Amino acid sequence: MASVGSNGSTVSGRLRSGDVLHAGLAVALLLGVWSVGGLEVSTGKVSSVEAMNGSTVLLPCTYSSCIGIKNLFFNWHYNDNGTLIKLCDGVIRAEGVEPKYNINHSRVSFVGSSESSNISILLWNITFEDEGQYICFARNQKEKNRNHSTIFTLFVVDQMKEVDKTLTVIIVSVLGGVIGLVIIVMVIKALVVHFLLKDDEKNKECLVSSSGNDNTDHGLRGAKADAKGTPKA
């Protein structure tokens, strides 16, 4: 009986450890799905831009969530040496509903749309003081107020840097030379083939005419021979 009790306790212990393992895997899976499908904001493939002093620049930001959105709150801030200055904020009640927003800066315009999951802004007539980091933030009530933010960096310059086109010119010149050489070779080849065909045609004509002359000569000679060989009556 003691051994049975010992085996029973061992089996139950294994079952409990198996249940714990399964529960842990389930929690990890749920967390993985939550992290993958949760709210994210992004500035796209480019996280910075260089713009001319006095120009207008787009500060891009889009949001995404596989779970969906409800009362999505968003805002833009400018990081002024550690002090966050609010540029605008707004709320998107549900998917497909256009955002309601407030502008807190005289040179900022909101250009986003819920149709494209876009919460971008325009900054007009930029100055050197506008250079720095701009933070796009969003919070989704449908995901228990899960939030996410991203940073876009603006550089303001007097004039745009001239791109060194030397390498491009060299590549274009080499490609042009190669293409030109190929064209010349093809033209020469076509001319050679053309003249060879003409020579072949001339040779064929000569052979035909010479063979006709030979037949005529042989025919005449044969006729003369026959005429001479005919006995007189």
Tab-separated table of C-alpha atoms in Angstrom:
chain	number	residue	atom	x	y	z
A	1	MET	CA	0.000	0.000	0.000
A	2	ALA	CA	2.883	2.326	0.741
A	3	SER	CA	4.329	1.856	-2.745
A	4	VAL	CA	0.962	2.543	-4.297
A	5	GLY	CA	0.646	5.756	-2.338
A	6	SER	CA	4.134	6.739	-3.414
A	7	ASN	CA	3.392	6.106	-7.098
A	8	GLY	CA	0.089	7.966	-6.793
A	9	SER	CA	1.790	11.008	-5.346
A	10	THR	CA	4.438	10.868	-8.082
A	11	VAL	CA	1.780	10.735	-10.819
A	12	SER	CA	-0.213	13.605	-9.308
A	13	GLY	CA	2.979	15.622	-8.984
A	14	ARG	CA	3.710	15.058	-12.674
A	15	LEU	CA	0.167	16.079	-13.574
A	16	ARG	CA	0.480	19.274	-11.562
A	17	SER	CA	3.820	20.139	-13.185
A	18	GLY	CA	2.310	19.420	-16.607
A	19	ASP	CA	-0.636	21.712	-15.881
A	20	VAL	CA	1.738	24.470	-14.794
A	21	LEU	CA	3.780	24.023	-17.972
A	22	HIS	CA	0.683	24.181	-20.175
A	23	ALA	CA	-0.578	27.254	-18.355
A	24	GLY	CA	2.791	28.949	-18.771
A	25	LEU	CA	2.818	28.188	-22.496
A	26	ALA	CA	-0.719	29.553	-22.857
A	27	VAL	CA	0.217	32.775	-21.068
A	28	ALA	CA	3.361	33.153	-23.197
A	29	LEU	CA	1.335	32.601	-26.361
A	30	LEU	CA	-1.243	35.175	-25.321
A	31	LEU	CA	1.470	37.683	-24.489
A	32	GLY	CA	3.107	37.028	-27.854
A	33	VAL	CA	-0.147	37.588	-29.713
A	34	TRP	CA	-0.808	40.715	-27.654
A	35	SER	CA	2.645	42.162	-28.402
A	36	VAL	CA	2.460	41.370	-32.117
A	37	GLY	CA	-1.078	42.607	-32.692
A	38	GLY	CA	-0.984	45.513	-30.227
A	39	LEU	CA	-0.958	49.229	-30.929
A	40	GLU	CA	2.067	50.654	-32.718
A	41	VAL	CA	2.861	54.084	-34.142
A	42	SER	CA	5.508	54.629	-36.788
A	43	THR	CA	7.143	57.395	-38.826
A	44	GLY	CA	7.646	55.014	-41.741
A	45	LYS	CA	10.948	54.002	-43.275
A	46	VAL	CA	12.540	57.399	-42.574
A	47	SER	CA	12.883	58.658	-39.009
A	48	SER	CA	14.473	62.024	-39.843
A	49	VAL	CA	14.446	64.738	-42.487
A	50	GLU	CA	16.646	67.639	-43.536
A	51	ALA	CA	14.679	70.731	-44.599
A	52	MET	CA	15.433	74.260	-45.713
A	53	ASN	CA	14.973	77.184	-43.354
A	54	GLY	CA	11.597	78.815	-44.140
A	55	SER	CA	10.101	75.746	-45.811
A	56	THR	CA	7.162	73.554	-44.790
A	57	VAL	CA	7.866	70.031	-43.574
A	58	LEU	CA	5.691	66.966	-43.022
A	59	LEU	CA	6.048	65.181	-39.680
A	60	PRO	CA	4.721	61.696	-40.502
A	61	CYS	CA	3.044	59.290	-38.096
A	62	THR	CA	0.716	56.328	-38.646
A	63	TYR	CA	-0.865	53.888	-36.204
A	64	SER	CA	-1.754	50.204	-36.495
A	65	SER	CA	-3.497	47.595	-34.350
A	66	CYS	CA	-4.671	44.117	-35.319
A	67	ILE	CA	-7.106	44.214	-32.408
A	68	GLY	CA	-8.773	47.443	-33.563
A	69	ILE	CA	-9.144	50.847	-31.939
A	70	LYS	CA	-11.599	52.595	-29.679
A	71	ASN	CA	-11.189	56.141	-28.365
A	72	LEU	CA	-7.640	56.262	-29.692
A	73	PHE	CA	-5.963	59.252	-28.072
A	74	PHE	CA	-2.941	60.792	-29.813
A	75	ASN	CA	-0.701	63.836	-29.495
A	76	TRP	CA	2.467	65.467	-30.828
A	77	HIS	CA	5.151	67.035	-28.654
A	78	TYR	CA	8.356	68.902	-29.413
A	79	ASN	CA	11.311	68.046	-27.177
A	80	ASP	CA	12.829	71.423	-26.299
A	81	ASN	CA	15.958	70.397	-24.367
A	82	GLY	CA	13.969	68.077	-22.122
A	83	THR	CA	10.835	70.210	-21.947
A	84	LEU	CA	7.926	68.745	-23.923
A	85	ILE	CA	5.905	71.357	-25.778
A	86	LYS	CA	2.491	70.153	-26.974
A	87	LEU	CA	1.775	70.821	-30.642
A	88	CYS	CA	-1.587	69.101	-31.005
A	89	ASP	CA	-3.756	66.293	-29.609
A	90	GLY	CA	-6.916	64.467	-30.627
A	91	VAL	CA	-9.162	61.428	-30.358
A	92	ILE	CA	-10.393	58.884	-32.901
A	93	ARG	CA	-13.593	57.368	-31.528
A	94	ALA	CA	-13.603	54.243	-33.710
A	95	GLU	CA	-12.245	52.846	-36.942
A	96	GLY	CA	-13.392	54.863	-39.945
A	97	VAL	CA	-14.385	57.858	-37.807
A	98	GLU	CA	-12.421	61.008	-38.567
A	99	PRO	CA	-10.393	62.377	-35.638
A	100	LYS	CA	-11.341	65.338	-33.519
A	101	TYR	CA	-8.215	67.353	-32.738
A	102	ASN	CA	-6.903	70.513	-31.125
A	103	ILE	CA	-3.971	72.572	-32.442
A	104	ASN	CA	-1.654	74.128	-29.843
A	105	HIS	CA	0.854	75.778	-32.185
A	106	SER	CA	0.349	78.623	-34.671
A	107	ARG	CA	2.419	76.989	-37.400
A	108	VAL	CA	1.052	73.457	-37.130
A	109	SER	CA	-1.672	71.873	-39.282
A	110	PHE	CA	-3.183	68.434	-38.805
A	111	VAL	CA	-3.264	66.424	-42.069
A	112	GLY	CA	-4.134	62.953	-40.779
A	113	SER	CA	-7.113	60.764	-41.593
A	114	SER	CA	-8.534	57.614	-40.031
A	115	GLU	CA	-9.042	56.147	-43.523
A	116	SER	CA	-5.271	55.811	-43.856
A	117	SER	CA	-4.558	55.379	-40.105
A	118	ASN	CA	-2.660	58.649	-40.366
A	119	ILE	CA	-2.047	61.198	-37.602
A	120	SER	CA	0.629	63.277	-39.348
A	121	ILE	CA	1.086	67.040	-39.025
A	122	LEU	CA	2.598	69.849	-41.096
A	123	LEU	CA	4.989	72.395	-39.625
A	124	TRP	CA	4.946	75.669	-41.584
A	125	ASN	CA	7.726	78.195	-42.172
A	126	ILE	CA	10.290	76.339	-40.113
A	127	THR	CA	13.197	78.110	-38.414
A	128	PHE	CA	16.452	76.912	-36.907
A	129	GLU	CA	14.738	76.902	-33.510
A	130	ASP	CA	12.391	74.174	-34.788
A	131	GLU	CA	15.258	71.725	-35.192
A	132	GLY	CA	15.089	68.734	-32.877
A	133	GLN	CA	12.949	65.740	-31.907
A	134	TYR	CA	9.201	65.476	-32.412
A	135	ILE	CA	7.317	62.766	-30.521
A	136	CYS	CA	4.160	61.095	-31.825
A	137	PHE	CA	2.188	59.326	-29.072
A	138	ALA	CA	-0.980	57.204	-29.139
A	139	ARG	CA	-3.047	55.315	-26.549
A	140	ASN	CA	-5.761	52.763	-27.373
A	141	GLN	CA	-8.641	52.314	-24.924
A	142	LYS	CA	-9.660	49.045	-26.623
A	143	GLU	CA	-6.329	47.526	-25.554
A	144	LYS	CA	-6.691	48.570	-21.908
A	145	ASN	CA	-4.952	51.870	-22.689
A	146	ARG	CA	-1.936	50.280	-24.297
A	147	ASN	CA	0.281	53.099	-25.601
A	148	HIS	CA	3.180	53.558	-27.950
A	149	SER	CA	5.317	56.453	-29.198
A	150	THR	CA	7.876	57.183	-31.889
A	151	ILE	CA	10.388	59.967	-32.543
A	152	PHE	CA	10.928	61.966	-35.728
A	153	THR	CA	14.015	64.209	-35.967
A	154	LEU	CA	14.077	67.463	-37.937
A	155	PHE	CA	17.295	69.094	-39.162
A	156	VAL	CA	17.085	72.689	-40.455
A	157	VAL	CA	19.732	73.939	-42.907
A	158	ASP	CA	20.544	77.099	-44.894
A	159	GLN	CA	20.855	75.204	-48.131
A	160	MET	CA	20.568	71.628	-49.202
A	161	LYS	CA	23.810	69.691	-49.551
A	162	GLU	CA	24.962	69.128	-53.095
A	163	VAL	CA	25.153	65.454	-53.889
A	164	ASP	CA	28.437	64.343	-55.448
A	165	LYS	CA	27.398	63.033	-58.850
A	166	THR	CA	30.903	62.002	-59.986
A	167	LEU	CA	30.284	58.303	-59.479
A	168	THR	CA	26.902	58.547	-61.190
A	169	VAL	CA	28.442	60.336	-64.179
A	170	ILE	CA	31.166	57.687	-64.441
A	171	ILE	CA	28.645	54.843	-64.314
A	172	VAL	CA	26.395	56.512	-66.898
A	173	SER	CA	29.400	57.199	-69.170
A	174	VAL	CA	30.599	53.601	-68.956
A	175	LEU	CA	27.121	52.238	-69.627
A	176	GLY	CA	26.713	54.647	-72.541
A	177	GLY	CA	30.053	53.560	-73.996
A	178	VAL	CA	29.183	49.886	-73.663
A	179	ILE	CA	25.760	50.401	-75.249
A	180	GLY	CA	27.330	52.421	-78.078
A	181	LEU	CA	29.941	49.714	-78.679
A	182	VAL	CA	27.246	47.037	-78.793
A	183	ILE	CA	25.268	49.088	-81.322
A	184	ILE	CA	28.376	49.586	-83.525
A	185	VAL	CA	29.149	45.846	-83.430
A	186	MET	CA	25.564	45.018	-84.383
A	187	VAL	CA	25.639	47.515	-87.285
A	188	ILE	CA	28.951	46.116	-88.572
A	189	LYS	CA	27.619	42.594	-88.272
A	190	ALA	CA	24.470	43.534	-90.220
A	191	LEU	CA	26.556	45.179	-92.986
A	192	VAL	CA	28.889	42.168	-93.238
A	193	VAL	CA	25.947	39.794	-93.485
A	194	HIS	CA	24.316	42.044	-96.084
A	195	PHE	CA	27.424	42.113	-98.308
A	196	LEU	CA	27.999	38.386	-97.904
A	197	LEU	CA	24.455	37.706	-99.035
A	198	LYS	CA	24.979	39.968	-102.055
A	199	ASP	CA	28.194	38.117	-102.963
A	200	ASP	CA	26.403	34.786	-102.672
A	201	GLU	CA	23.656	36.041	-104.992
A	202	LYS	CA	26.243	37.235	-107.546
A	203	ASN	CA	28.070	33.905	-107.423
A	204	LYS	CA	24.827	32.043	-107.963
A	205	GLU	CA	23.981	34.263	-110.970
A	206	CYS	CA	27.432	33.684	-112.439
A	207	LEU	CA	27.116	29.942	-112.019
A	208	VAL	CA	23.701	29.918	-113.651
A	209	SER	CA	24.821	32.064	-116.610
A	210	SER	CA	28.019	30.083	-117.119
A	211	SER	CA	26.196	26.778	-117.033
A	212	GLY	CA	23.728	28.133	-119.648
A	213	ASN	CA	26.561	29.214	-121.925
A	214	ASP	CA	28.247	25.838	-121.653
A	215	ASN	CA	25.057	24.066	-122.575
A	216	THR	CA	24.577	26.368	-125.581
A	217	ASP	CA	28.143	25.834	-126.776
A	218	HIS	CA	27.866	22.065	-126.428
A	219	GLY	CA	24.540	22.143	-128.189
A	220	LEU	CA	25.936	24.096	-131.131
A	221	ARG	CA	28.954	21.881	-131.416
A	222	GLY	CA	26.790	18.798	-131.333
A	223	ALA	CA	24.533	20.216	-133.996
A	224	LYS	CA	27.513	20.946	-136.213
A	225	ALA	CA	28.897	17.481	-135.691
A	226	ASP	CA	25.581	15.957	-136.514
A	227	ALA	CA	25.296	18.054	-139.654
A	228	LYS	CA	28.736	16.997	-140.828
A	229	GLY	CA	28.155	13.356	-140.106
A	230	THR	CA	24.962	13.077	-142.126
A	231	PRO	CA	25.643	11.054	-145.336
A	232	LYS	CA	24.601	12.412	-148.669
A	233	ALA	CA	21.972	10.594	-150.598
